[in-house]
CSV table of C-alpha atoms in Angstrom, one decimal:
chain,number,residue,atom,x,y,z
A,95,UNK,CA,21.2,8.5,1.5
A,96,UNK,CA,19.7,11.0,-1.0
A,97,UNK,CA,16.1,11.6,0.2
A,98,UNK,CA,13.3,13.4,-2.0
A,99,UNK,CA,11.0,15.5,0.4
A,100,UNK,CA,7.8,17.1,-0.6
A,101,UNK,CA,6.3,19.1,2.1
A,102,UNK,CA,4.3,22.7,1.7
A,103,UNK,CA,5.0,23.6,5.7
A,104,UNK,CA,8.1,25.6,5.8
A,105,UNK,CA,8.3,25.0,9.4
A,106,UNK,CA,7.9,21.2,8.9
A,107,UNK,CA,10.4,21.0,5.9
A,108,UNK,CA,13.3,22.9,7.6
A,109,UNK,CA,13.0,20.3,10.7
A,110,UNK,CA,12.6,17.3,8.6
A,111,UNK,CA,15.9,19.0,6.3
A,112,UNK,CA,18.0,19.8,9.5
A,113,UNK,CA,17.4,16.3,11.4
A,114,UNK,CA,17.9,14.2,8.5
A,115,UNK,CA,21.1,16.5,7.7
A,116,UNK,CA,22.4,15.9,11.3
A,117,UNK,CA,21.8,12.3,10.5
A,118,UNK,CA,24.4,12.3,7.2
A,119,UNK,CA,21.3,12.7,4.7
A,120,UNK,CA,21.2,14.7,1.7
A,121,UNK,CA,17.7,16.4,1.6
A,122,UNK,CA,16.3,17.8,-1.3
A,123,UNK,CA,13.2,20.2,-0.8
A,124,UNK,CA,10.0,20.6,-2.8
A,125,UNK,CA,7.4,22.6,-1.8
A,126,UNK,CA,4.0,21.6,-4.1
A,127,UNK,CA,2.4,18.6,-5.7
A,128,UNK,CA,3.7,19.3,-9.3
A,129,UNK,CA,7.0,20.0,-8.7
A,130,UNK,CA,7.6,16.9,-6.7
A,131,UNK,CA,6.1,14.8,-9.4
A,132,UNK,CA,8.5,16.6,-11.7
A,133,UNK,CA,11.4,16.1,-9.4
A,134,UNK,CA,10.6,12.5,-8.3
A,135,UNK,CA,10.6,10.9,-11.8
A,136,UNK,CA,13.8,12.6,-12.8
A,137,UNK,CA,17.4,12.2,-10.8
A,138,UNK,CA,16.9,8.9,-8.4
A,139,UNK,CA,16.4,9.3,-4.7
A,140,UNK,CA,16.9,6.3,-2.3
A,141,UNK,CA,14.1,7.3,-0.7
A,142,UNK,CA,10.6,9.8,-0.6
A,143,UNK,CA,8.9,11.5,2.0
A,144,UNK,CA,5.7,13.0,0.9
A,145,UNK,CA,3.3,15.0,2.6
A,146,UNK,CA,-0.4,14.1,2.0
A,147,UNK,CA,-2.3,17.4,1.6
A,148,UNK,CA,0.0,19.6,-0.9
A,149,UNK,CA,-0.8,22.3,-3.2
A,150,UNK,CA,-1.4,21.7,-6.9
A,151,UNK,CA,-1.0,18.0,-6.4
A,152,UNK,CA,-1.7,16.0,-3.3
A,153,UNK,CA,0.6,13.1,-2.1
A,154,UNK,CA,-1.5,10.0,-2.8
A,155,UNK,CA,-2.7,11.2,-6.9
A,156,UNK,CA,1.3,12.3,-6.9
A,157,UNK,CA,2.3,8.8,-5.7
A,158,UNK,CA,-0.1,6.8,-7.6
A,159,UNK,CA,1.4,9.0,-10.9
A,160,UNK,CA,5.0,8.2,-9.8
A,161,UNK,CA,4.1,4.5,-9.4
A,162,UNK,CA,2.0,4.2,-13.0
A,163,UNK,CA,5.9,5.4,-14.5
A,164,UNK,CA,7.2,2.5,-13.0
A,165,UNK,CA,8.9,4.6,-9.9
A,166,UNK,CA,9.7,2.1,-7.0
A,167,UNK,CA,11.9,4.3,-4.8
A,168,UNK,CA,10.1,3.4,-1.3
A,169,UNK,CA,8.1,6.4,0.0
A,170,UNK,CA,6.8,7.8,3.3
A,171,UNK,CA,3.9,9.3,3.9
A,172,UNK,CA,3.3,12.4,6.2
A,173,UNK,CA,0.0,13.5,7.2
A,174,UNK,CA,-2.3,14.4,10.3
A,175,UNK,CA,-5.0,12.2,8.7
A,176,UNK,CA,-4.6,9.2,11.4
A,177,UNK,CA,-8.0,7.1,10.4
A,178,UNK,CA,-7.5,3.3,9.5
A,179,UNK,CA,-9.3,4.4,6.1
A,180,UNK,CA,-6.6,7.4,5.5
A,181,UNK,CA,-3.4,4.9,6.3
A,182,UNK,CA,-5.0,2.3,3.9
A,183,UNK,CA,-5.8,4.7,1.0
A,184,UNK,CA,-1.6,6.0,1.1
A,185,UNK,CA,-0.4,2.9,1.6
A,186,UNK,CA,-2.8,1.7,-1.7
A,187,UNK,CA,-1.7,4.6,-3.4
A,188,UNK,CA,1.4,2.9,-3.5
A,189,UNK,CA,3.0,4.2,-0.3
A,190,UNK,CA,5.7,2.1,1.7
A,191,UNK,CA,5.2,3.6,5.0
A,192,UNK,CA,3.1,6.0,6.7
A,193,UNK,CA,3.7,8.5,10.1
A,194,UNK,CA,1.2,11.0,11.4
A,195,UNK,CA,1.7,14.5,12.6
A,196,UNK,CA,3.1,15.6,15.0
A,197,UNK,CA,6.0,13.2,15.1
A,198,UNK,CA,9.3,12.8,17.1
A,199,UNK,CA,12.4,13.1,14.9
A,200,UNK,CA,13.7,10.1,15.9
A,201,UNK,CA,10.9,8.1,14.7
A,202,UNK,CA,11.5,9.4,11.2
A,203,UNK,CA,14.9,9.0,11.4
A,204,UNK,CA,14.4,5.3,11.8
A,205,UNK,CA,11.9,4.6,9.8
A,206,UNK,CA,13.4,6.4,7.0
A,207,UNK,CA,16.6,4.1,7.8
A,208,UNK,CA,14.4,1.1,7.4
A,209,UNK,CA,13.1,2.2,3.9
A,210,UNK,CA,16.5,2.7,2.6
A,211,UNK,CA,17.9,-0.5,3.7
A,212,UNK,CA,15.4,-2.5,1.4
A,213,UNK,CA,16.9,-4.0,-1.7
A,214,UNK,CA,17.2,-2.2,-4.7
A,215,UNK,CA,15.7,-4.8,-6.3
A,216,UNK,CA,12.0,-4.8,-5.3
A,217,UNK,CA,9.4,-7.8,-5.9
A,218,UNK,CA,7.0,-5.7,-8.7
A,219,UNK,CA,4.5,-8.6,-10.1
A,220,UNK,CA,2.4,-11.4,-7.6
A,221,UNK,CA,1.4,-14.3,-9.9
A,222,UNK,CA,-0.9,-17.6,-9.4
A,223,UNK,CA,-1.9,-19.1,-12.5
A,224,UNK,CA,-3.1,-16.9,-14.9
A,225,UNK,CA,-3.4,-14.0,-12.4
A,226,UNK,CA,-1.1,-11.2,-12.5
A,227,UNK,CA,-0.9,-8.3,-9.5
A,228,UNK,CA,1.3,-5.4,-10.7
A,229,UNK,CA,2.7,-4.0,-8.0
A,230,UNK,CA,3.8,-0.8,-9.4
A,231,UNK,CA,1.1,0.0,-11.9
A,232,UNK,CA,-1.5,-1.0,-9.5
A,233,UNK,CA,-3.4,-3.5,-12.2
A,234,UNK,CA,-5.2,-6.7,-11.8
A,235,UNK,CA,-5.3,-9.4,-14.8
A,236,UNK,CA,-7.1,-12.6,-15.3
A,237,UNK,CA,-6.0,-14.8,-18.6
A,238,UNK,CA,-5.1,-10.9,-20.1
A,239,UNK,CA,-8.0,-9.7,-18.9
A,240,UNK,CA,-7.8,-6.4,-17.0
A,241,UNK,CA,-9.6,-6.6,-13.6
A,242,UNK,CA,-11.0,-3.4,-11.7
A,243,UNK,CA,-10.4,-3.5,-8.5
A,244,UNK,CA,-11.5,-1.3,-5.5
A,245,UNK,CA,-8.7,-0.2,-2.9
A,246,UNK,CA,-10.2,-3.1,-0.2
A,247,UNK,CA,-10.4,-5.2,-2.6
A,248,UNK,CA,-6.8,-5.0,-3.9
A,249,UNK,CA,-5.7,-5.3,-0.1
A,250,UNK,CA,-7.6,-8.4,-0.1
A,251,UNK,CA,-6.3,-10.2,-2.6
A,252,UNK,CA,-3.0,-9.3,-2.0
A,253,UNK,CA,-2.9,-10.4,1.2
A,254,UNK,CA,-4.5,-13.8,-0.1
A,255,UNK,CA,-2.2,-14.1,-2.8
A,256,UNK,CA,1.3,-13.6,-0.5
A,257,UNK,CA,-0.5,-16.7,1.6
A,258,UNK,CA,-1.2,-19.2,-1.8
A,259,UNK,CA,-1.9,-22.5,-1.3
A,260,UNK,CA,-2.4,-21.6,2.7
A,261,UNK,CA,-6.0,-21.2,4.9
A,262,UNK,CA,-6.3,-17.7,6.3
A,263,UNK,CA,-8.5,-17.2,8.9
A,264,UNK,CA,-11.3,-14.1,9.3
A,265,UNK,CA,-9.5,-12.8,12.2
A,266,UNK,CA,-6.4,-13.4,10.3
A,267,UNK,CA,-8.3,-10.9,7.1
A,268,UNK,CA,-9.1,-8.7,10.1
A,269,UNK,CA,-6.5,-8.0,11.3
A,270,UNK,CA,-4.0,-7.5,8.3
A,271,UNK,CA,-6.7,-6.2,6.1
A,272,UNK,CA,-9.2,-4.2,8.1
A,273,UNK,CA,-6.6,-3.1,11.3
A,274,UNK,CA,-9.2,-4.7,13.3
A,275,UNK,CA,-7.3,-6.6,15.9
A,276,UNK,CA,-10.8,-8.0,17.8
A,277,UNK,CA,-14.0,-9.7,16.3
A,278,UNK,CA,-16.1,-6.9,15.8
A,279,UNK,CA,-18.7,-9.8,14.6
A,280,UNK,CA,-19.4,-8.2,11.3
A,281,UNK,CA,-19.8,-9.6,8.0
A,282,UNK,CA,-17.5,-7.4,6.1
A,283,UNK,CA,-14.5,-10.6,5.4
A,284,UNK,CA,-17.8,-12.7,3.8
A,285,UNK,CA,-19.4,-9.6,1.6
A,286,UNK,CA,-15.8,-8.1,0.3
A,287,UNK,CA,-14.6,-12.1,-0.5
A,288,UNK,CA,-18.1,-12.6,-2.4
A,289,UNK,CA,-17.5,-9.3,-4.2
A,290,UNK,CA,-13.4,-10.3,-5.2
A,291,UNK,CA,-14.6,-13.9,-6.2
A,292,UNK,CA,-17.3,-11.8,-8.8
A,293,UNK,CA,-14.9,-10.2,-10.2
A,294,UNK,CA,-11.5,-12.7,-10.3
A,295,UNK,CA,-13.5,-16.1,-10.6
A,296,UNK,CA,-16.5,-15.4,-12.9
A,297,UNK,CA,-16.9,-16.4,-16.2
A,298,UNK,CA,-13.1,-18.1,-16.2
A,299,UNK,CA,-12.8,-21.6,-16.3
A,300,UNK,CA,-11.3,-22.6,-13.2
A,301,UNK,CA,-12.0,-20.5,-9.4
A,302,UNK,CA,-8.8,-19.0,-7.0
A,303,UNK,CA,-10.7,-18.4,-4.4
A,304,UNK,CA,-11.8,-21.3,-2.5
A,305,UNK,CA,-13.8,-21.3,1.2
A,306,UNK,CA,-12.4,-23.4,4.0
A,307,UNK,CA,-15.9,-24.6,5.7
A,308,UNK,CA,-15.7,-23.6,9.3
A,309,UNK,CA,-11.9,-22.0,9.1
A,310,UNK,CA,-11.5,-19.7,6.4
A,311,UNK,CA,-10.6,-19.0,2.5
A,312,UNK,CA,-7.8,-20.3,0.6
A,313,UNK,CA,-6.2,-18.6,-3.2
A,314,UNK,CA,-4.7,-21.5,-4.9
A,315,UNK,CA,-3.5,-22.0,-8.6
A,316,UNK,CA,-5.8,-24.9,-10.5
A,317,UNK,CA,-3.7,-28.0,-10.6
């Protein structure tokens, strides 16, 4: 595979360049932010590997740039930010996959395997009804209308909109949405659902979003 990496660390990008080299790779090395961006939207590349904190340019405004151009080559993200919040915001950015620092080589080696045996031909727009969830550009519309949606939010509705038509449970939104893999008896599923149903079912004429008494929420098309 031909593999796009941007990484500042020498140190870092001479490991990554050798192991992936062993492994029958071609690497190509870019050392800042600008001249990745430059370099990723040019030649194609099977597959990215981006560091987070670069100079000029960090990794999640480069990816989100590279992904409003229509760029779908799957990317990895590198960083020693390990939060929940930090592997939600790359992976929002537009990120496929995510590894913290330090790793082992052999876990990048696999996972970069795994990104470049997706097809070429990637799913790029969700649709029920008359809502539309671009992919790529990151955009939500409603009957045309452009929807502004906070990162949480987009996770949200995503996740509802790959399970149409079918209940999903809290712990189920827990889980996939929030990493919370427990009941941490919070209210946060019931405030961010209130807050997407503002935004996606007001002032249209039919709701999406519809609340399972007792079970859970449900995104369906109006009949």
């Amino acid at each position: 595979m031909r593999i796009l990496l941007v990484e500042d660390d020498a140190e870092t990008a001479d490991y990554i360049v050798n192991g992936l080299g062993q492994a029958g790779h071609t690497v190509d090395h870019i050392g800042d932010g600008p001249a990745g961006l430059s370099r990723a939207a040019g030649p194609s590349f099977d597959v990215m590997i981006i560091d987070r904190m670069l100079p000029g340019l960090d990794g999640v405004s480069l990816v989100k740039a590279l992904r409003g151009q229509g760029v779908a080559t799957p990317v990895l993200f590198l960083s020693t930010l390990d939060g929940v919040d930090d592997r939600v915001t790359g992976l929002n950015a537009g990120g496929d996959d995510y590894l913290t620092k330090p790793f082992a080589l052999a876990e990048l080696q696999a996972r970069v395997a795994a990104l470049g045996r997706r097809p070429a031909s990637v799913e790029a727009v969700l649709r029920l009804g008359d809502l539309e969830m671009d992919l790529v550009a990151r955009t939500v519309r409603r009957a045309g209308i452009l929807v502004d949606l906070l990162p949480r939010e987009w996770q949200l509705l995503e996740y509802l909109v790959r399970h149409a038509d079918r209940v999903v449970t809290r712990s189920m939104l827990l889980e996939h949405v929030w990493d919370f893999h427990f009941d941490p008896r919070t209210n946060v599923v019931e405030t961010h659902v209130s807050r997407l149903r503002h935004k996606i079912d007001r002032g249209f004429a039919s709701e999406l979003i519809h609340t399972v008494r007792g079970t859970g929420y449900v995104i369906r098309a109006p009949a």
